[in-house]
């Protein structure tokens, strides 16, 4: 998979050189290219923002550097992979979940446009839609200072699903959100620590009993912490047809 990131803070993406993602890049499983938006400016001050038309607080990212930067990404990208996906992190985007991560993991080429300040001039996305599949994406219902942290999170969530990136493929299946339930609690040695004992059943060697216990723990945890994952919401089921046991 190829990933391009356009940002005014290339150093923010340095963690993508570490750990499993860094190893995947060195192994050639993932090609990440980070571009400095200021390289696409033409003025002495390398200006990327200006005041908003219509007034209001803050600054807006100017269209011209973005247009040039995205053109350059397209020109320098892999041939023959069709329209790349342009992901635009913003609190108003589609909220990332495991299903979306799985969907993105099937794409050959992702391009991220990291906004700062009050956002990017809307015409950049309208223009880009002619050449990219544009998808605004959010990490959740809170506001960050810019898209870079979202790029780190999305890249990690997606890249770990690519074949060969995570060593033990089974660990991808038995995980929170993979099948709609949260993960069961895990323990390792010692069996007793600070007066707290590992649950008896895990020491029993009875694999069927362990599987039953773990499934029960997943249900209880999900009900306690994330009941929304168990019960369909009004948005999922506007007619109220689903019966919740
Ligand atoms: N940029 C600012 N806030 C964000 C959020 N919640 N998710 C993704 N990108 C953002």
PDB file of C-alpha atoms and ligand atoms in Angstrom:
ATOM      1  CA  UNK A   1       0.000   0.000   0.000  1.00  0.00           C
ATOM      2  CA  UNK A   2       1.112   3.528  -0.803  1.00  0.00           C
ATOM      3  CA  UNK A   3       0.346   6.376   1.632  1.00  0.00           C
ATOM      4  CA  UNK A   4       1.056  10.059   0.918  1.00  0.00           C
ATOM      5  CA  UNK A   5       0.633  12.691   3.633  1.00  0.00           C
ATOM      6  CA  UNK A   6       0.525  16.441   2.947  1.00  0.00           C
ATOM      7  CA  UNK A   7       1.103  18.544   6.076  1.00  0.00           C
ATOM      8  CA  UNK A   8       2.791  21.716   7.293  1.00  0.00           C
ATOM      9  CA  UNK A   9       4.385  19.597  10.081  1.00  0.00           C
ATOM     10  CA  UNK A  10       6.224  16.693   8.412  1.00  0.00           C
ATOM     11  CA  UNK A  11       8.041  15.961  11.698  1.00  0.00           C
ATOM     12  CA  UNK A  12       4.694  15.119  13.288  1.00  0.00           C
ATOM     13  CA  UNK A  13       4.672  11.917  11.219  1.00  0.00           C
ATOM     14  CA  UNK A  14       8.051  10.691  12.508  1.00  0.00           C
ATOM     15  CA  UNK A  15       6.412   7.971  14.680  1.00  0.00           C
ATOM     16  CA  UNK A  16       5.516   6.166  11.438  1.00  0.00           C
ATOM     17  CA  UNK A  17       9.170   5.083  11.382  1.00  0.00           C
ATOM     18  CA  UNK A  18       8.773   3.146  14.641  1.00  0.00           C
ATOM     19  CA  UNK A  19       7.527  -0.267  15.714  1.00  0.00           C
ATOM     20  CA  UNK A  20       5.441  -2.473  13.417  1.00  0.00           C
ATOM     21  CA  UNK A  21       4.673   0.301  10.932  1.00  0.00           C
ATOM     22  CA  UNK A  22       8.363   1.226  10.615  1.00  0.00           C
ATOM     23  CA  UNK A  23       9.240  -2.446  10.134  1.00  0.00           C
ATOM     24  CA  UNK A  24       6.494  -2.841   7.514  1.00  0.00           C
ATOM     25  CA  UNK A  25       7.913   0.142   5.631  1.00  0.00           C
ATOM     26  CA  UNK A  26      11.435  -1.267   5.702  1.00  0.00           C
ATOM     27  CA  UNK A  27      10.063  -4.636   4.535  1.00  0.00           C
ATOM     28  CA  UNK A  28       8.416  -2.934   1.538  1.00  0.00           C
ATOM     29  CA  UNK A  29       4.852  -3.760   2.660  1.00  0.00           C
ATOM     30  CA  UNK A  30       3.992  -0.099   3.054  1.00  0.00           C
ATOM     31  CA  UNK A  31       5.350   2.941   1.215  1.00  0.00           C
ATOM     32  CA  UNK A  32       4.805   6.191   3.170  1.00  0.00           C
ATOM     33  CA  UNK A  33       5.767   9.539   1.620  1.00  0.00           C
ATOM     34  CA  UNK A  34       5.366  12.747   3.649  1.00  0.00           C
ATOM     35  CA  UNK A  35       5.147  16.089   1.799  1.00  0.00           C
ATOM     36  CA  UNK A  36       5.610  19.567   3.267  1.00  0.00           C
ATOM     37  CA  UNK A  37       2.735  21.776   2.077  1.00  0.00           C
ATOM     38  CA  UNK A  38       5.030  24.817   2.287  1.00  0.00           C
ATOM     39  CA  UNK A  39       7.099  23.363  -0.556  1.00  0.00           C
ATOM     40  CA  UNK A  40       4.081  24.125  -2.734  1.00  0.00           C
ATOM     41  CA  UNK A  41       4.018  27.851  -1.836  1.00  0.00           C
ATOM     42  CA  UNK A  42       5.517  30.500  -4.114  1.00  0.00           C
ATOM     43  CA  UNK A  43       5.906  33.538  -1.838  1.00  0.00           C
ATOM     44  CA  UNK A  44       8.882  34.500   0.293  1.00  0.00           C
ATOM     45  CA  UNK A  45       7.014  33.804   3.543  1.00  0.00           C
ATOM     46  CA  UNK A  46       5.745  30.410   2.372  1.00  0.00           C
ATOM     47  CA  UNK A  47       2.216  31.453   3.313  1.00  0.00           C
ATOM     48  CA  UNK A  48      -0.389  28.694   3.661  1.00  0.00           C
ATOM     49  CA  UNK A  49      -3.256  30.567   5.364  1.00  0.00           C
ATOM     50  CA  UNK A  50      -5.336  33.718   5.115  1.00  0.00           C
ATOM     51  CA  UNK A  51      -8.341  35.366   6.796  1.00  0.00           C
ATOM     52  CA  UNK A  52     -11.797  33.858   6.152  1.00  0.00           C
ATOM     53  CA  UNK A  53     -14.203  35.461   3.668  1.00  0.00           C
ATOM     54  CA  UNK A  54     -17.314  36.491   5.570  1.00  0.00           C
ATOM     55  CA  UNK A  55     -15.345  37.123   8.742  1.00  0.00           C
ATOM     56  CA  UNK A  56     -15.032  34.968  11.829  1.00  0.00           C
ATOM     57  CA  UNK A  57     -12.277  33.700  14.056  1.00  0.00           C
ATOM     58  CA  UNK A  58      -9.045  32.090  12.927  1.00  0.00           C
ATOM     59  CA  UNK A  59      -7.424  31.500   9.577  1.00  0.00           C
ATOM     60  CA  UNK A  60      -8.262  29.324   6.587  1.00  0.00           C
ATOM     61  CA  UNK A  61      -5.769  27.327   4.512  1.00  0.00           C
ATOM     62  CA  UNK A  62      -5.329  28.902   1.069  1.00  0.00           C
ATOM     63  CA  UNK A  63      -6.348  26.878  -1.995  1.00  0.00           C
ATOM     64  CA  UNK A  64      -3.329  27.458  -4.279  1.00  0.00           C
ATOM     65  CA  UNK A  65      -0.645  25.598  -2.265  1.00  0.00           C
ATOM     66  CA  UNK A  66      -3.083  22.724  -1.681  1.00  0.00           C
ATOM     67  CA  UNK A  67      -3.930  22.508  -5.370  1.00  0.00           C
ATOM     68  CA  UNK A  68      -0.268  22.391  -6.352  1.00  0.00           C
ATOM     69  CA  UNK A  69       0.646  19.932  -3.579  1.00  0.00           C
ATOM     70  CA  UNK A  70      -2.129  17.488  -4.506  1.00  0.00           C
ATOM     71  CA  UNK A  71      -1.238  17.752  -8.213  1.00  0.00           C
ATOM     72  CA  UNK A  72       2.372  16.883  -7.300  1.00  0.00           C
ATOM     73  CA  UNK A  73       1.247  13.903  -5.204  1.00  0.00           C
ATOM     74  CA  UNK A  74      -0.756  12.580  -8.172  1.00  0.00           C
ATOM     75  CA  UNK A  75       2.168  13.119 -10.544  1.00  0.00           C
ATOM     76  CA  UNK A  76       4.593  11.325  -8.218  1.00  0.00           C
ATOM     77  CA  UNK A  77       2.344   8.458  -7.209  1.00  0.00           C
ATOM     78  CA  UNK A  78       2.140   4.856  -8.350  1.00  0.00           C
ATOM     79  CA  UNK A  79       0.861   4.263 -11.891  1.00  0.00           C
ATOM     80  CA  UNK A  80      -2.166   2.121 -12.749  1.00  0.00           C
ATOM     81  CA  UNK A  81      -4.000   2.131  -9.423  1.00  0.00           C
ATOM     82  CA  UNK A  82      -6.949   4.295 -10.449  1.00  0.00           C
ATOM     83  CA  UNK A  83      -8.367   7.120  -8.360  1.00  0.00           C
ATOM     84  CA  UNK A  84      -6.581   7.397  -5.027  1.00  0.00           C
ATOM     85  CA  UNK A  85      -8.599   7.866  -1.844  1.00  0.00           C
ATOM     86  CA  UNK A  86      -8.116  11.390  -0.435  1.00  0.00           C
ATOM     87  CA  UNK A  87      -8.741  11.283   3.317  1.00  0.00           C
ATOM     88  CA  UNK A  88      -9.277  14.660   4.923  1.00  0.00           C
ATOM     89  CA  UNK A  89      -9.139  14.442   8.732  1.00  0.00           C
ATOM     90  CA  UNK A  90     -11.701  16.757  10.289  1.00  0.00           C
ATOM     91  CA  UNK A  91     -14.094  16.617  13.243  1.00  0.00           C
ATOM     92  CA  UNK A  92     -16.965  16.809  10.753  1.00  0.00           C
ATOM     93  CA  UNK A  93     -15.915  13.669   8.863  1.00  0.00           C
ATOM     94  CA  UNK A  94     -17.125  10.060   8.916  1.00  0.00           C
ATOM     95  CA  UNK A  95     -16.121   8.581  12.269  1.00  0.00           C
ATOM     96  CA  UNK A  96     -13.427   5.924  11.892  1.00  0.00           C
ATOM     97  CA  UNK A  97     -14.360   2.454  13.103  1.00  0.00           C
ATOM     98  CA  UNK A  98     -12.928  -1.013  12.516  1.00  0.00           C
ATOM     99  CA  UNK A  99     -15.198  -1.570   9.488  1.00  0.00           C
ATOM    100  CA  UNK A 100     -13.837   1.605   7.869  1.00  0.00           C
ATOM    101  CA  UNK A 101     -10.253   0.560   8.705  1.00  0.00           C
ATOM    102  CA  UNK A 102     -10.924  -2.777   6.968  1.00  0.00           C
ATOM    103  CA  UNK A 103     -12.376  -0.962   3.963  1.00  0.00           C
ATOM    104  CA  UNK A 104      -9.346   1.373   3.725  1.00  0.00           C
ATOM    105  CA  UNK A 105      -6.976  -1.601   4.020  1.00  0.00           C
ATOM    106  CA  UNK A 106      -8.235  -2.820   0.621  1.00  0.00           C
ATOM    107  CA  UNK A 107      -7.144   0.417  -1.099  1.00  0.00           C
ATOM    108  CA  UNK A 108      -3.840   0.494  -2.999  1.00  0.00           C
ATOM    109  CA  UNK A 109      -3.258   4.218  -2.383  1.00  0.00           C
ATOM    110  CA  UNK A 110      -4.324   6.573   0.415  1.00  0.00           C
ATOM    111  CA  UNK A 111      -3.560  10.299   0.399  1.00  0.00           C
ATOM    112  CA  UNK A 112      -4.047  12.368   3.563  1.00  0.00           C
ATOM    113  CA  UNK A 113      -4.574  16.152   3.506  1.00  0.00           C
ATOM    114  CA  UNK A 114      -3.853  17.522   6.978  1.00  0.00           C
ATOM    115  CA  UNK A 115      -5.714  20.742   7.702  1.00  0.00           C
ATOM    116  CA  UNK A 116      -4.711  23.163  10.435  1.00  0.00           C
ATOM    117  CA  UNK A 117      -6.320  26.372  11.683  1.00  0.00           C
ATOM    118  CA  UNK A 118     -10.050  26.585  10.849  1.00  0.00           C
ATOM    119  CA  UNK A 119      -9.698  24.206   7.914  1.00  0.00           C
ATOM    120  CA  UNK A 120      -8.942  24.124   4.187  1.00  0.00           C
ATOM    121  CA  UNK A 121     -10.701  26.347   1.609  1.00  0.00           C
ATOM    122  CA  UNK A 122     -13.717  24.265   0.527  1.00  0.00           C
ATOM    123  CA  UNK A 123     -12.819  24.589  -3.177  1.00  0.00           C
ATOM    124  CA  UNK A 124      -9.748  22.415  -2.642  1.00  0.00           C
ATOM    125  CA  UNK A 125     -11.980  19.430  -1.870  1.00  0.00           C
ATOM    126  CA  UNK A 126     -14.397  20.260  -4.711  1.00  0.00           C
ATOM    127  CA  UNK A 127     -11.506  20.459  -7.178  1.00  0.00           C
ATOM    128  CA  UNK A 128      -9.808  17.346  -5.787  1.00  0.00           C
ATOM    129  CA  UNK A 129     -13.037  15.341  -6.205  1.00  0.00           C
ATOM    130  CA  UNK A 130     -12.340  15.302  -9.959  1.00  0.00           C
ATOM    131  CA  UNK A 131      -9.204  13.253  -9.420  1.00  0.00           C
ATOM    132  CA  UNK A 132      -9.572  11.636  -5.965  1.00  0.00           C
ATOM    133  CA  UNK A 133     -12.224   9.740  -4.028  1.00  0.00           C
ATOM    134  CA  UNK A 134     -12.571  12.380  -1.292  1.00  0.00           C
ATOM    135  CA  UNK A 135     -13.552  11.212   2.211  1.00  0.00           C
ATOM    136  CA  UNK A 136     -13.548  13.522   5.253  1.00  0.00           C
ATOM    137  CA  UNK A 137     -12.740  11.333   8.268  1.00  0.00           C
ATOM    138  CA  UNK A 138     -12.982  11.970  12.013  1.00  0.00           C
ATOM    139  CA  UNK A 139     -11.346  10.219  14.951  1.00  0.00           C
ATOM    140  CA  UNK A 140     -14.334  11.007  17.149  1.00  0.00           C
ATOM    141  CA  UNK A 141     -16.515  13.750  18.518  1.00  0.00           C
ATOM    142  CA  UNK A 142     -13.827  16.051  19.868  1.00  0.00           C
ATOM    143  CA  UNK A 143     -11.566  18.678  18.295  1.00  0.00           C
ATOM    144  CA  UNK A 144      -7.839  18.280  17.621  1.00  0.00           C
ATOM    145  CA  UNK A 145      -5.527  21.059  16.455  1.00  0.00           C
ATOM    146  CA  UNK A 146      -4.960  19.465  13.072  1.00  0.00           C
ATOM    147  CA  UNK A 147      -5.111  16.269  11.060  1.00  0.00           C
ATOM    148  CA  UNK A 148      -1.671  14.850  11.857  1.00  0.00           C
ATOM    149  CA  UNK A 149      -2.649  12.862  14.961  1.00  0.00           C
ATOM    150  CA  UNK A 150      -5.575  11.440  12.989  1.00  0.00           C
ATOM    151  CA  UNK A 151      -3.168  10.347  10.226  1.00  0.00           C
ATOM    152  CA  UNK A 152      -1.053   8.481  12.795  1.00  0.00           C
ATOM    153  CA  UNK A 153      -4.113   6.739  14.220  1.00  0.00           C
ATOM    154  CA  UNK A 154      -5.710   5.883  10.873  1.00  0.00           C
ATOM    155  CA  UNK A 155      -2.429   4.677   9.356  1.00  0.00           C
ATOM    156  CA  UNK A 156      -1.814   2.390  12.321  1.00  0.00           C
ATOM    157  CA  UNK A 157      -5.373   1.018  12.319  1.00  0.00           C
ATOM    158  CA  UNK A 158      -5.193   0.332   8.568  1.00  0.00           C
ATOM    159  CA  UNK A 159      -1.586  -0.821   8.156  1.00  0.00           C
ATOM    160  CA  UNK A 160      -1.842  -3.482  10.865  1.00  0.00           C
ATOM    161  CA  UNK A 161      -4.545  -5.166   8.759  1.00  0.00           C
ATOM    162  CA  UNK A 162      -2.221  -5.534   5.743  1.00  0.00           C
ATOM    163  CA  UNK A 163      -0.881  -9.060   5.222  1.00  0.00           C
ATOM    164  CA  UNK A 164       2.445  -9.567   6.995  1.00  0.00           C
ATOM    165  CA  UNK A 165       2.416  -6.384   9.106  1.00  0.00           C
ATOM    166  CA  UNK A 166       1.294  -8.048  12.348  1.00  0.00           C
ATOM    167  CA  UNK A 167       3.223 -11.289  12.906  1.00  0.00           C
ATOM    168  CA  UNK A 168       0.464 -13.336  14.537  1.00  0.00           C
ATOM    169  CA  UNK A 169      -2.577 -13.061  12.260  1.00  0.00           C
ATOM    170  CA  UNK A 170      -4.760 -14.727  14.927  1.00  0.00           C
ATOM    171  CA  UNK A 171      -4.263 -11.745  17.197  1.00  0.00           C
ATOM    172  CA  UNK A 172      -6.088  -9.660  14.585  1.00  0.00           C
ATOM    173  CA  UNK A 173      -9.227 -11.775  14.911  1.00  0.00           C
ATOM    174  CA  UNK A 174      -9.487 -12.053  18.690  1.00  0.00           C
ATOM    175  CA  UNK A 175      -9.670  -8.359  19.267  1.00  0.00           C
ATOM    176  CA  UNK A 176     -11.992  -5.636  20.424  1.00  0.00           C
ATOM    177  CA  UNK A 177     -14.292  -4.462  17.614  1.00  0.00           C
ATOM    178  CA  UNK A 178     -13.365  -7.233  15.168  1.00  0.00           C
ATOM    179  CA  UNK A 179     -16.680  -9.003  15.835  1.00  0.00           C
ATOM    180  CA  UNK A 180     -18.631  -6.281  17.614  1.00  0.00           C
ATOM    181  CA  UNK A 181     -17.593  -7.164  21.167  1.00  0.00           C
ATOM    182  CA  UNK A 182     -14.821  -5.824  23.380  1.00  0.00           C
ATOM    183  CA  UNK A 183     -11.823  -8.016  24.240  1.00  0.00           C
ATOM    184  CA  UNK A 184     -11.781 -10.304  27.319  1.00  0.00           C
ATOM    185  CA  UNK A 185      -9.335  -9.472  30.154  1.00  0.00           C
ATOM    186  CA  UNK A 186      -5.891 -11.062  29.891  1.00  0.00           C
ATOM    187  CA  UNK A 187      -3.415 -12.203  32.550  1.00  0.00           C
ATOM    188  CA  UNK A 188       0.141 -13.521  32.698  1.00  0.00           C
ATOM    189  CA  UNK A 189       2.482 -14.803  35.431  1.00  0.00           C
ATOM    190  CA  UNK A 190       2.648 -14.588  38.405  1.00  0.00           C
ATOM    191  CA  UNK A 191      -0.673 -16.293  39.300  1.00  0.00           C
ATOM    192  CA  UNK A 192      -0.947 -14.120  42.408  1.00  0.00           C
ATOM    193  CA  UNK A 193       0.182 -10.477  42.557  1.00  0.00           C
ATOM    194  CA  UNK A 194      -0.480  -7.854  45.250  1.00  0.00           C
ATOM    195  CA  UNK A 195      -3.212 -10.033  46.669  1.00  0.00           C
ATOM    196  CA  UNK A 196      -4.939 -10.365  43.283  1.00  0.00           C
ATOM    197  CA  UNK A 197      -5.336 -13.864  41.834  1.00  0.00           C
ATOM    198  CA  UNK A 198      -5.658 -14.844  38.190  1.00  0.00           C
ATOM    199  CA  UNK A 199      -9.185 -16.293  37.678  1.00  0.00           C
ATOM    200  CA  UNK A 200      -9.155 -20.009  38.579  1.00  0.00           C
ATOM    201  CA  UNK A 201     -10.602 -21.157  35.241  1.00  0.00           C
ATOM    202  CA  UNK A 202      -7.569 -19.838  33.295  1.00  0.00           C
ATOM    203  CA  UNK A 203      -5.316 -22.199  35.283  1.00  0.00           C
ATOM    204  CA  UNK A 204      -7.655 -25.191  34.811  1.00  0.00           C
ATOM    205  CA  UNK A 205      -6.427 -26.370  31.386  1.00  0.00           C
ATOM    206  CA  UNK A 206     -10.110 -26.853  30.436  1.00  0.00           C
ATOM    207  CA  UNK A 207     -10.129 -25.137  27.045  1.00  0.00           C
ATOM    208  CA  UNK A 208     -13.899 -25.286  26.576  1.00  0.00           C
ATOM    209  CA  UNK A 209     -14.484 -23.738  30.002  1.00  0.00           C
ATOM    210  CA  UNK A 210     -11.888 -21.050  29.250  1.00  0.00           C
ATOM    211  CA  UNK A 211     -13.581 -20.220  25.940  1.00  0.00           C
ATOM    212  CA  UNK A 212     -16.986 -19.970  27.698  1.00  0.00           C
ATOM    213  CA  UNK A 213     -15.564 -17.743  30.446  1.00  0.00           C
ATOM    214  CA  UNK A 214     -13.855 -15.446  27.953  1.00  0.00           C
ATOM    215  CA  UNK A 215     -17.009 -15.069  25.875  1.00  0.00           C
ATOM    216  CA  UNK A 216     -19.016 -14.240  29.014  1.00  0.00           C
ATOM    217  CA  UNK A 217     -16.391 -11.650  30.002  1.00  0.00           C
ATOM    218  CA  UNK A 218     -16.642 -10.054  26.558  1.00  0.00           C
ATOM    219  CA  UNK A 219     -20.419  -9.781  26.854  1.00  0.00           C
ATOM    220  CA  UNK A 220     -20.243  -8.325  30.379  1.00  0.00           C
ATOM    221  CA  UNK A 221     -17.546  -5.834  29.465  1.00  0.00           C
ATOM    222  CA  UNK A 222     -19.340  -4.699  26.352  1.00  0.00           C
ATOM    223  CA  UNK A 223     -22.616  -4.282  28.283  1.00  0.00           C
ATOM    224  CA  UNK A 224     -20.867  -2.309  31.041  1.00  0.00           C
ATOM    225  CA  UNK A 225     -18.579  -0.112  28.941  1.00  0.00           C
ATOM    226  CA  UNK A 226     -20.117   0.069  25.486  1.00  0.00           C
ATOM    227  CA  UNK A 227     -23.811  -0.849  25.624  1.00  0.00           C
ATOM    228  CA  UNK A 228     -24.219   0.983  22.301  1.00  0.00           C
ATOM    229  CA  UNK A 229     -22.375  -1.922  20.617  1.00  0.00           C
ATOM    230  CA  UNK A 230     -24.995  -4.428  21.834  1.00  0.00           C
ATOM    231  CA  UNK A 231     -28.224  -2.491  21.338  1.00  0.00           C
ATOM    232  CA  UNK A 232     -29.146  -1.077  17.947  1.00  0.00           C
ATOM    233  CA  UNK A 233     -29.569   2.686  18.158  1.00  0.00           C
ATOM    234  CA  UNK A 234     -32.510   4.653  16.843  1.00  0.00           C
ATOM    235  CA  UNK A 235     -30.295   5.654  13.903  1.00  0.00           C
ATOM    236  CA  UNK A 236     -29.634   1.990  13.000  1.00  0.00           C
ATOM    237  CA  UNK A 237     -33.276   1.076  13.372  1.00  0.00           C
ATOM    238  CA  UNK A 238     -35.492   4.131  12.856  1.00  0.00           C
ATOM    239  CA  UNK A 239     -38.681   2.064  12.717  1.00  0.00           C
ATOM    240  CA  UNK A 240     -37.852   0.371  16.032  1.00  0.00           C
ATOM    241  CA  UNK A 241     -38.261  -3.087  14.506  1.00  0.00           C
ATOM    242  CA  UNK A 242     -35.311  -4.773  16.188  1.00  0.00           C
ATOM    243  CA  UNK A 243     -36.093  -6.634  19.404  1.00  0.00           C
ATOM    244  CA  UNK A 244     -33.336  -6.414  22.004  1.00  0.00           C
ATOM    245  CA  UNK A 245     -33.303  -9.470  24.274  1.00  0.00           C
TER     246      UNK A 245
HETATM  247  N1  LIG B   1      -8.955  17.436  13.119  1.00  0.00           N
HETATM  248  C1  LIG B   1      -9.468  18.149  14.138  1.00  0.00           C
HETATM  249  N2  LIG B   1     -10.253  17.404  14.903  1.00  0.00           N
HETATM  250  C2  LIG B   1     -10.260  16.152  14.363  1.00  0.00           C
HETATM  251  C3  LIG B   1     -10.902  14.926  14.686  1.00  0.00           C
HETATM  252  N3  LIG B   1     -11.711  14.796  15.736  1.00  0.00           N
HETATM  253  N4  LIG B   1     -10.687  13.869  13.891  1.00  0.00           N
HETATM  254  C4  LIG B   1      -9.897  13.977  12.810  1.00  0.00           C
HETATM  255  N5  LIG B   1      -9.263  15.106  12.462  1.00  0.00           N
HETATM  256  C5  LIG B   1      -9.441  16.189  13.228  1.00  0.00           C
END
